[in-house]
CSV table of C-alpha atoms and ligand atoms in Angstrom, one decimal:
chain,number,residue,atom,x,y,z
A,1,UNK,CA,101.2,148.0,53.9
A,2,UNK,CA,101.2,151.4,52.3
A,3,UNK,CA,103.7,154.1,53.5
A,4,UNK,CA,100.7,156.0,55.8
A,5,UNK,CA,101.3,152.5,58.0
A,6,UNK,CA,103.0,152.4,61.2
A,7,UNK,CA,104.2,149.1,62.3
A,8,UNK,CA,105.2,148.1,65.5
A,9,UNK,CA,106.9,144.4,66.7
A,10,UNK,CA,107.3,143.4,69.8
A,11,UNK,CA,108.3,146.4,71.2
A,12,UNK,CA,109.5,146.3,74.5
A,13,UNK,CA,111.0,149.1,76.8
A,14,UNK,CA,112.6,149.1,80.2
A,15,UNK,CA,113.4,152.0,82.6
A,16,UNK,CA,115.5,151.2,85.6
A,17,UNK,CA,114.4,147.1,86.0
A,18,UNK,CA,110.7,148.3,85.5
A,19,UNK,CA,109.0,147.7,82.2
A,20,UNK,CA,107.3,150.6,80.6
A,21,UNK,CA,106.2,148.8,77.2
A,22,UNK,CA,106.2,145.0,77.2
A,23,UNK,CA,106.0,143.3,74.0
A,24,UNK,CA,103.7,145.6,72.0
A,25,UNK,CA,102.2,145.1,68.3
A,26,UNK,CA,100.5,147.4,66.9
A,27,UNK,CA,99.8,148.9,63.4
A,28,UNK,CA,98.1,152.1,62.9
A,29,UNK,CA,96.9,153.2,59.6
A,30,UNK,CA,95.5,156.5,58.2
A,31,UNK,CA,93.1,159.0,59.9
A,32,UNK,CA,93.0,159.2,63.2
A,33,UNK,CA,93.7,156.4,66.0
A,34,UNK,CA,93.1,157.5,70.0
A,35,UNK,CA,95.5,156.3,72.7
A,36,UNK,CA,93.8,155.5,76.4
A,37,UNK,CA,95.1,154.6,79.0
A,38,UNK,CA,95.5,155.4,82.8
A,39,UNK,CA,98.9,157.1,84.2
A,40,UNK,CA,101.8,154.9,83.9
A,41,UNK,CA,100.3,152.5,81.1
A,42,UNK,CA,103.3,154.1,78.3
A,43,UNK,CA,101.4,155.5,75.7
A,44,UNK,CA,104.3,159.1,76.5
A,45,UNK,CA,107.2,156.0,76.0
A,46,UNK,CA,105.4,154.4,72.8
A,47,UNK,CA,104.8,157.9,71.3
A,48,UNK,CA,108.5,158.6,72.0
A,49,UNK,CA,109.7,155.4,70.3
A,50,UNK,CA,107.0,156.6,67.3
A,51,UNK,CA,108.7,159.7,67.3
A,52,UNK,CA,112.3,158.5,67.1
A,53,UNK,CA,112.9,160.0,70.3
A,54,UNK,CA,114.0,157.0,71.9
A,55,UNK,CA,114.9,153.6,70.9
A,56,UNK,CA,113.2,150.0,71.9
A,57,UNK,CA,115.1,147.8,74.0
A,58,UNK,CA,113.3,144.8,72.1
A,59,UNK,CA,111.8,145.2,68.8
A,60,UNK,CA,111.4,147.2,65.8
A,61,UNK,CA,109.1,150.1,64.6
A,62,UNK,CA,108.3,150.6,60.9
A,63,UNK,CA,107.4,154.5,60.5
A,64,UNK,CA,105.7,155.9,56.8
A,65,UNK,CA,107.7,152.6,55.4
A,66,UNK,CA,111.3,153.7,57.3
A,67,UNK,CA,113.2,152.2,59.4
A,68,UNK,CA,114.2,154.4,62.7
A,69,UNK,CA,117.4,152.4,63.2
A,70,UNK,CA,119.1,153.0,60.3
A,71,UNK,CA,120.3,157.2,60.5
A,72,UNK,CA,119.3,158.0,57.0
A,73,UNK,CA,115.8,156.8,57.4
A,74,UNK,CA,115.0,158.2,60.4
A,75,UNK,CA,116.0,161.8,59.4
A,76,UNK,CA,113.9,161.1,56.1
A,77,UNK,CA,110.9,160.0,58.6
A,78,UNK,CA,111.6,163.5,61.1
A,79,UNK,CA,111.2,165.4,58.2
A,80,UNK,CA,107.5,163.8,57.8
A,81,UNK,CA,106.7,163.9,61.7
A,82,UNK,CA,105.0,166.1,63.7
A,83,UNK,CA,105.5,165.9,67.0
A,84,UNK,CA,104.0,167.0,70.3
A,85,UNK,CA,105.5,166.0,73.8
A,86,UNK,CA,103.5,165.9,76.4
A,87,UNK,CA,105.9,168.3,78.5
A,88,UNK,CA,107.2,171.0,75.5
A,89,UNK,CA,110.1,174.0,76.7
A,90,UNK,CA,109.9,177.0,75.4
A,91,UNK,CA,113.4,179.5,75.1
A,92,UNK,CA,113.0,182.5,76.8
A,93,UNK,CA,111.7,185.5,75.0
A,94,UNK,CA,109.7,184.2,72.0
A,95,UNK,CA,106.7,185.5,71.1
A,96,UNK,CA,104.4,182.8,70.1
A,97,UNK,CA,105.2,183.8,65.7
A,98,UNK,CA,109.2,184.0,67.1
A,99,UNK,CA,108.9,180.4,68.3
A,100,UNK,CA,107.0,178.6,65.9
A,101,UNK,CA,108.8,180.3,63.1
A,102,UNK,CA,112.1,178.6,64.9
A,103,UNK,CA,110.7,175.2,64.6
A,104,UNK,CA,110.2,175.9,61.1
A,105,UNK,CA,113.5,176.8,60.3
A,106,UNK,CA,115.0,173.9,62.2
A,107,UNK,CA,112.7,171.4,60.0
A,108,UNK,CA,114.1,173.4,57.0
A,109,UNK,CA,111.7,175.2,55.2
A,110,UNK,CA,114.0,177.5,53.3
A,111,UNK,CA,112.1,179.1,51.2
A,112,UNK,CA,111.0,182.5,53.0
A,113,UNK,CA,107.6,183.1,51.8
A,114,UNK,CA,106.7,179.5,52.4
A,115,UNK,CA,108.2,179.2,56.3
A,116,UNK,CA,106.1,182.2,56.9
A,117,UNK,CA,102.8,180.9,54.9
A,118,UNK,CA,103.2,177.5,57.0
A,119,UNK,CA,104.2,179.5,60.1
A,120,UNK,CA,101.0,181.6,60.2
A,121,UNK,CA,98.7,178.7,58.8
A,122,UNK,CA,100.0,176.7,62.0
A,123,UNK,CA,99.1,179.6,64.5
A,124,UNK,CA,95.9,180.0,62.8
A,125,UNK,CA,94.7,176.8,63.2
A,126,UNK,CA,95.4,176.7,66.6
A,127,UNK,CA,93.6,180.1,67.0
A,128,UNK,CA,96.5,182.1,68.1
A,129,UNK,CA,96.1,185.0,65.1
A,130,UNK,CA,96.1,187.4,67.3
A,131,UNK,CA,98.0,186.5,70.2
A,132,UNK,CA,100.8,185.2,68.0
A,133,UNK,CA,103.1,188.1,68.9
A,134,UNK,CA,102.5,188.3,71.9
A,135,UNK,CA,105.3,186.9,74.4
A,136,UNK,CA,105.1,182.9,75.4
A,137,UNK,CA,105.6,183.8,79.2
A,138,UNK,CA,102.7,186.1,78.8
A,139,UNK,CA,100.3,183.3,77.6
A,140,UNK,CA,98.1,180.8,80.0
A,141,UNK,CA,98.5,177.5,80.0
A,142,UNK,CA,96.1,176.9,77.2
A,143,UNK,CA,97.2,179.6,75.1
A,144,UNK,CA,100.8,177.6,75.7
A,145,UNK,CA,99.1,174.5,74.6
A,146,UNK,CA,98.0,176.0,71.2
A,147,UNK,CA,101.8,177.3,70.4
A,148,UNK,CA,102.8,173.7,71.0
A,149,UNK,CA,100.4,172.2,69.3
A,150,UNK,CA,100.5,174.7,66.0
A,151,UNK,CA,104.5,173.9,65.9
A,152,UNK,CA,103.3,170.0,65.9
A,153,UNK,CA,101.3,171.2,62.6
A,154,UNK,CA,104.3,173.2,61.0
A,155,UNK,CA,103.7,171.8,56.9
A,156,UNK,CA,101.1,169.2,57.4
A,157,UNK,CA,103.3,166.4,58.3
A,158,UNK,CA,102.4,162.7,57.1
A,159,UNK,CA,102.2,161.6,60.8
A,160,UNK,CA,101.1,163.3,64.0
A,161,UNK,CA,101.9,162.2,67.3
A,162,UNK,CA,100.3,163.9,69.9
A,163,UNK,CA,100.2,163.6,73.7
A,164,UNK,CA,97.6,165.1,75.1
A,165,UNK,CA,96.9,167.9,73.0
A,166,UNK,CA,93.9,169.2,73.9
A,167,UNK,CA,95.4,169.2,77.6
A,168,UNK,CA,94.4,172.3,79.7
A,169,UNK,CA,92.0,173.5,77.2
A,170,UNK,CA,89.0,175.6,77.5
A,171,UNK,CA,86.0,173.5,76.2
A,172,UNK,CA,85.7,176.1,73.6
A,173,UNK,CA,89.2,175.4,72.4
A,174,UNK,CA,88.6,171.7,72.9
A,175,UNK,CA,85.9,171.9,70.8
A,176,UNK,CA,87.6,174.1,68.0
A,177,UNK,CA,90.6,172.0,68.4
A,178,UNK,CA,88.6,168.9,67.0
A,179,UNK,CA,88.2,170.3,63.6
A,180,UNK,CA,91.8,171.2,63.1
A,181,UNK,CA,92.7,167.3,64.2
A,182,UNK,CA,89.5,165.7,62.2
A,183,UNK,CA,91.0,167.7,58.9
A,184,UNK,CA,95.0,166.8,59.8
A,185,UNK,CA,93.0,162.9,59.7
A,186,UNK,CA,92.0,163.1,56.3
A,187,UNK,CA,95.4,163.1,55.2
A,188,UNK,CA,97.5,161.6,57.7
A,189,UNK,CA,98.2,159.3,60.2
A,190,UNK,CA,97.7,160.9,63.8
A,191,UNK,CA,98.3,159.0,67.1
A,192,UNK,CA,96.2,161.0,69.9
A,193,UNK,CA,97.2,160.4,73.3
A,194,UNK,CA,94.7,161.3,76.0
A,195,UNK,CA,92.7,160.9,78.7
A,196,UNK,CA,89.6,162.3,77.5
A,197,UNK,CA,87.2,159.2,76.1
A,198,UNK,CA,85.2,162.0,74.5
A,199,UNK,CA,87.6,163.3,72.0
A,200,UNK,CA,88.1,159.6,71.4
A,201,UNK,CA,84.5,159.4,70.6
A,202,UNK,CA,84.2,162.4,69.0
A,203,UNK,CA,87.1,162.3,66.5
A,204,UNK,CA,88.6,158.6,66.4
A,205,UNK,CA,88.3,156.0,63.6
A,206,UNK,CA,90.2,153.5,65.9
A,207,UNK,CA,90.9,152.9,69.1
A,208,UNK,CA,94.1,151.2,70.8
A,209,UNK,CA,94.4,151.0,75.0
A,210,UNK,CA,97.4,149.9,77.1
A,211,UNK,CA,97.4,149.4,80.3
A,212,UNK,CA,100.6,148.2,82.2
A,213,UNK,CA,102.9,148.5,79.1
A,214,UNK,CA,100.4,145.9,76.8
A,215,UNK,CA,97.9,146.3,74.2
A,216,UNK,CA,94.2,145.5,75.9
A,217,UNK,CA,92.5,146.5,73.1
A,218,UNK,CA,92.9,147.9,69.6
A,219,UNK,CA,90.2,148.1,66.9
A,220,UNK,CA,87.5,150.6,66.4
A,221,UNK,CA,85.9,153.2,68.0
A,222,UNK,CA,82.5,150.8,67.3
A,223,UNK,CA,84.2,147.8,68.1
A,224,UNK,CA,84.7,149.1,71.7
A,225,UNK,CA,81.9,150.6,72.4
A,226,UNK,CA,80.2,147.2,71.5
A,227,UNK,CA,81.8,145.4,74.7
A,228,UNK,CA,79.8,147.5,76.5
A,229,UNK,CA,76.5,146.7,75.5
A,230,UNK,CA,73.9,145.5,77.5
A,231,UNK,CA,76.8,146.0,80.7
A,232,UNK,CA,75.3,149.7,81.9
A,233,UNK,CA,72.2,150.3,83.6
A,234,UNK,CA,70.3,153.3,85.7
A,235,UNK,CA,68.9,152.3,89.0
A,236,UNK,CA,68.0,154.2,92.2
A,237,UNK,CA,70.9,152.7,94.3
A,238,UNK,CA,74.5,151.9,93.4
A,239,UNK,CA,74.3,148.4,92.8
A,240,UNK,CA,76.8,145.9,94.4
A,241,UNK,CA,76.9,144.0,90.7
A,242,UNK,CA,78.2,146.7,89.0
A,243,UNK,CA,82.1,147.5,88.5
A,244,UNK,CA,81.6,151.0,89.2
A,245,UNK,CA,78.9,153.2,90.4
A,246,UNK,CA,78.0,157.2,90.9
A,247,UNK,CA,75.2,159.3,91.3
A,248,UNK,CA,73.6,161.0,88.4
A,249,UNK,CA,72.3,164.7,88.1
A,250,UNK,CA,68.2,163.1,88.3
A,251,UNK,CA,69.3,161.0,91.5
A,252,UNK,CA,69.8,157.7,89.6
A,253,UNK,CA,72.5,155.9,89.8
A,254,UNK,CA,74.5,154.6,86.8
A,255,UNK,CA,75.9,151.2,87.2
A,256,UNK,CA,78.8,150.2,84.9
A,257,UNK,CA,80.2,146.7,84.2
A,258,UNK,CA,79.6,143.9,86.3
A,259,UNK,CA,76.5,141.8,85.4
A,260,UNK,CA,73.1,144.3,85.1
A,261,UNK,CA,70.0,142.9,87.1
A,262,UNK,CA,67.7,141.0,85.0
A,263,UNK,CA,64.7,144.1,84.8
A,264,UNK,CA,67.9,146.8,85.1
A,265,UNK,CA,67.0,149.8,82.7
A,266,UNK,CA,69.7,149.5,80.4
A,267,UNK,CA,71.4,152.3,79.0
A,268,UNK,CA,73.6,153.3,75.9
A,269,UNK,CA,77.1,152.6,77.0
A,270,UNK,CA,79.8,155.9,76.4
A,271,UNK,CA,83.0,155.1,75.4
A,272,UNK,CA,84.3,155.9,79.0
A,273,UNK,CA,82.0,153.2,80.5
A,274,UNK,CA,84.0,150.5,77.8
A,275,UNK,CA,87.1,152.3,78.3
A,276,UNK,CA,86.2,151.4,82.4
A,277,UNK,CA,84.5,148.0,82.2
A,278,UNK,CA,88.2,146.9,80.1
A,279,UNK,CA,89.9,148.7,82.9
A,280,UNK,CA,88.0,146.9,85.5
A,281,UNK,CA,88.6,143.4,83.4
A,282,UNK,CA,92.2,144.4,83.4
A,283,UNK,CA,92.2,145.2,87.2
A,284,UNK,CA,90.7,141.8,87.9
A,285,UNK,CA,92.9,140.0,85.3
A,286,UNK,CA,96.2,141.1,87.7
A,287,UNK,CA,94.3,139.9,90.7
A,288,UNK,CA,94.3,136.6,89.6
A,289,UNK,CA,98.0,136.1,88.1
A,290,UNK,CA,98.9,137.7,91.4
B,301,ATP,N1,112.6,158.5,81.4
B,301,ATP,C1,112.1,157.6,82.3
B,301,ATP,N2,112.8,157.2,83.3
B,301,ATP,C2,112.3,156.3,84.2
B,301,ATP,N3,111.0,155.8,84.1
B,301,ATP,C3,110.3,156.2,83.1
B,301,ATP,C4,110.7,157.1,82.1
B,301,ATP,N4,109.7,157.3,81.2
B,301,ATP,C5,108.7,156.6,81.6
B,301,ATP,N5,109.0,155.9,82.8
B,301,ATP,C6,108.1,154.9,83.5
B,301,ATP,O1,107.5,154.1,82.5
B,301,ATP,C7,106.1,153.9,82.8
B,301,ATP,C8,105.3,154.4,81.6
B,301,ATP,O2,105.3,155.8,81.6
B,301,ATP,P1,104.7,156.6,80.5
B,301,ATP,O3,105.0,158.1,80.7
B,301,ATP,O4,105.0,156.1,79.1
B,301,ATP,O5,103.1,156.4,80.8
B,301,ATP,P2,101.8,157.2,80.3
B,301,ATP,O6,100.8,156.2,79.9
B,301,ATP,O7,102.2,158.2,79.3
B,301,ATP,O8,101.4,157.9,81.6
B,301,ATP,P3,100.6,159.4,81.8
B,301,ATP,O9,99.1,159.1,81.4
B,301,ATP,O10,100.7,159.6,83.3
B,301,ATP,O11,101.3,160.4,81.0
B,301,ATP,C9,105.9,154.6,84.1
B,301,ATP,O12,106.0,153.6,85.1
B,301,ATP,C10,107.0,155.6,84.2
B,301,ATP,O13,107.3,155.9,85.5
């Protein structure tokens, strides 16, 4: 294991009688790994237990070779950590520079030249140059995104754990977004938490899903496309034998999971249809223990 590794061990995690993580393992290397799942399936309470946040009821986490029980690791691993919650409150007044600038001097960059170098690297990235002085109140919801995002970026920590950064953004952003996270992957270990299959796609050497507080898959991006192979096909109705069904731009229909027809046109599977066919095997899966 090198010190880029995060480890996690049965992790468990309750909230009021209901679990929100059950017995998770996981370890995520270098580069960048996506996190799907639908609402509810606790990638925002695993990302907060990554994040030293809050504490397994079950379990332990190893974090860039730390361990977040112990108080002197876990301040050595926040210094290495950037983090962006999925919900993020901003003090009133700050201008976008004002508030990232704050982060920094809470992760204690002392030197002044250097705060403000990282500061203003952070905020370009994002693409907030030129609104960086401008009041947070004042920005959209995107713009708001970006601030958050660029104070996640602060020093180019060794891990990034993000939740749902590129939530709210213009495609353009989006887009633009993808390099700044591609490059943070060369060096570090970034957890991506979203709901967008085509970042995943786009950006992601590995792939982990939960669904109902357990691991239903983790591997590569490949590796899950590959279970959908040969399980998606056009036709000119929505077929019964699919999983799920809708109606294409040229009026075919694309039928996903299920078993295809033996002369179905096959097509190439995205990584939403896998992400849906595992969802739909899930689905059935809680049927039956039901
Ligand atoms: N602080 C909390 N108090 C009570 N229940 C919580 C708390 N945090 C999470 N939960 C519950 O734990 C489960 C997992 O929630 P979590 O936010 O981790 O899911 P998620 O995959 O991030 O969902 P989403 O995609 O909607 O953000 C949900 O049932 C949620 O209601």
């Amino acid at each position: 294991m090198t010190h880029n590794t995060i480890t996690v061990s049965g992790v468990s995690r309750t909230f009021q009688g209901s679990p929100a993580l059950s017995g998770v393992d996981l370890e995520i290397t270098r580069g960048l790994t996506g996190l799907l799942g639908p609402n509810g399936a606790g990638k925002t309470t695993l990302q907060r237990i990554l994040a030293t946040v809050l504490a397994p009821d079950e379990g332990s986490v190893r974090i860039l070779g730390k361990d977040p029980r112990t108080a002197a690791e876990r301040t050595e691993i926040r210094r290495h950590i950037g983090y962006l919650p999925q919900e993020l409150g901003y003090p009133r007044g700050f201008t976008a520079y004002g508030f990232v600038d704050y982060i920094a001097v809470l992760k204690g960059f002392d030197d002044t030249k250097q705060r403000r170098d990282a500061v203003r690297s952070a905020l370009h990235s994002v693409g907030l140059d030129a609104l960086s002085t401008k009041r947070i109140c004042a920005l959209s919801g995107g713009q708001k995104r970006r601030v958050a995002l660029a104070q996640a970026l602060l020093g180019a920590p060794e891990l990034l754990v993000l939740d749902e950064p590129t939530n709210g953004l213009d495609p353009e952003q989006r887009v633009s977004l993808r390099g700044v996270l591609a490059e943070a992957g060369r060096h570090a270990t970034v957890l991506l938490a979203t709901h967008q299959t085509e970042d995943v796609a786009a950006l992601c050497d590995r792939v982990v899903v939960l669904d109902g507080g357990q691991v239903r898959f983790e591997g590569t991006v490949p590796g899950l496309l590959a279970t959908a192979h040969g399980r998606v096909w056009l036709a000119q109705t929505a077929d019964p034998a699919a999983q799920v069904s809708w109606r294409t731009p040229d009026g075919r229909y694309r039928n996903v999971g299920g078993r295809a027809p033996v002369d179905a046109e096959l097509t190439d599977p995205t990584l939403e249809d896998a992400y849906l066919i595992l969802r739909g095997a899930a689905a059935r899966d809680t049927e039956v223990a039901a």
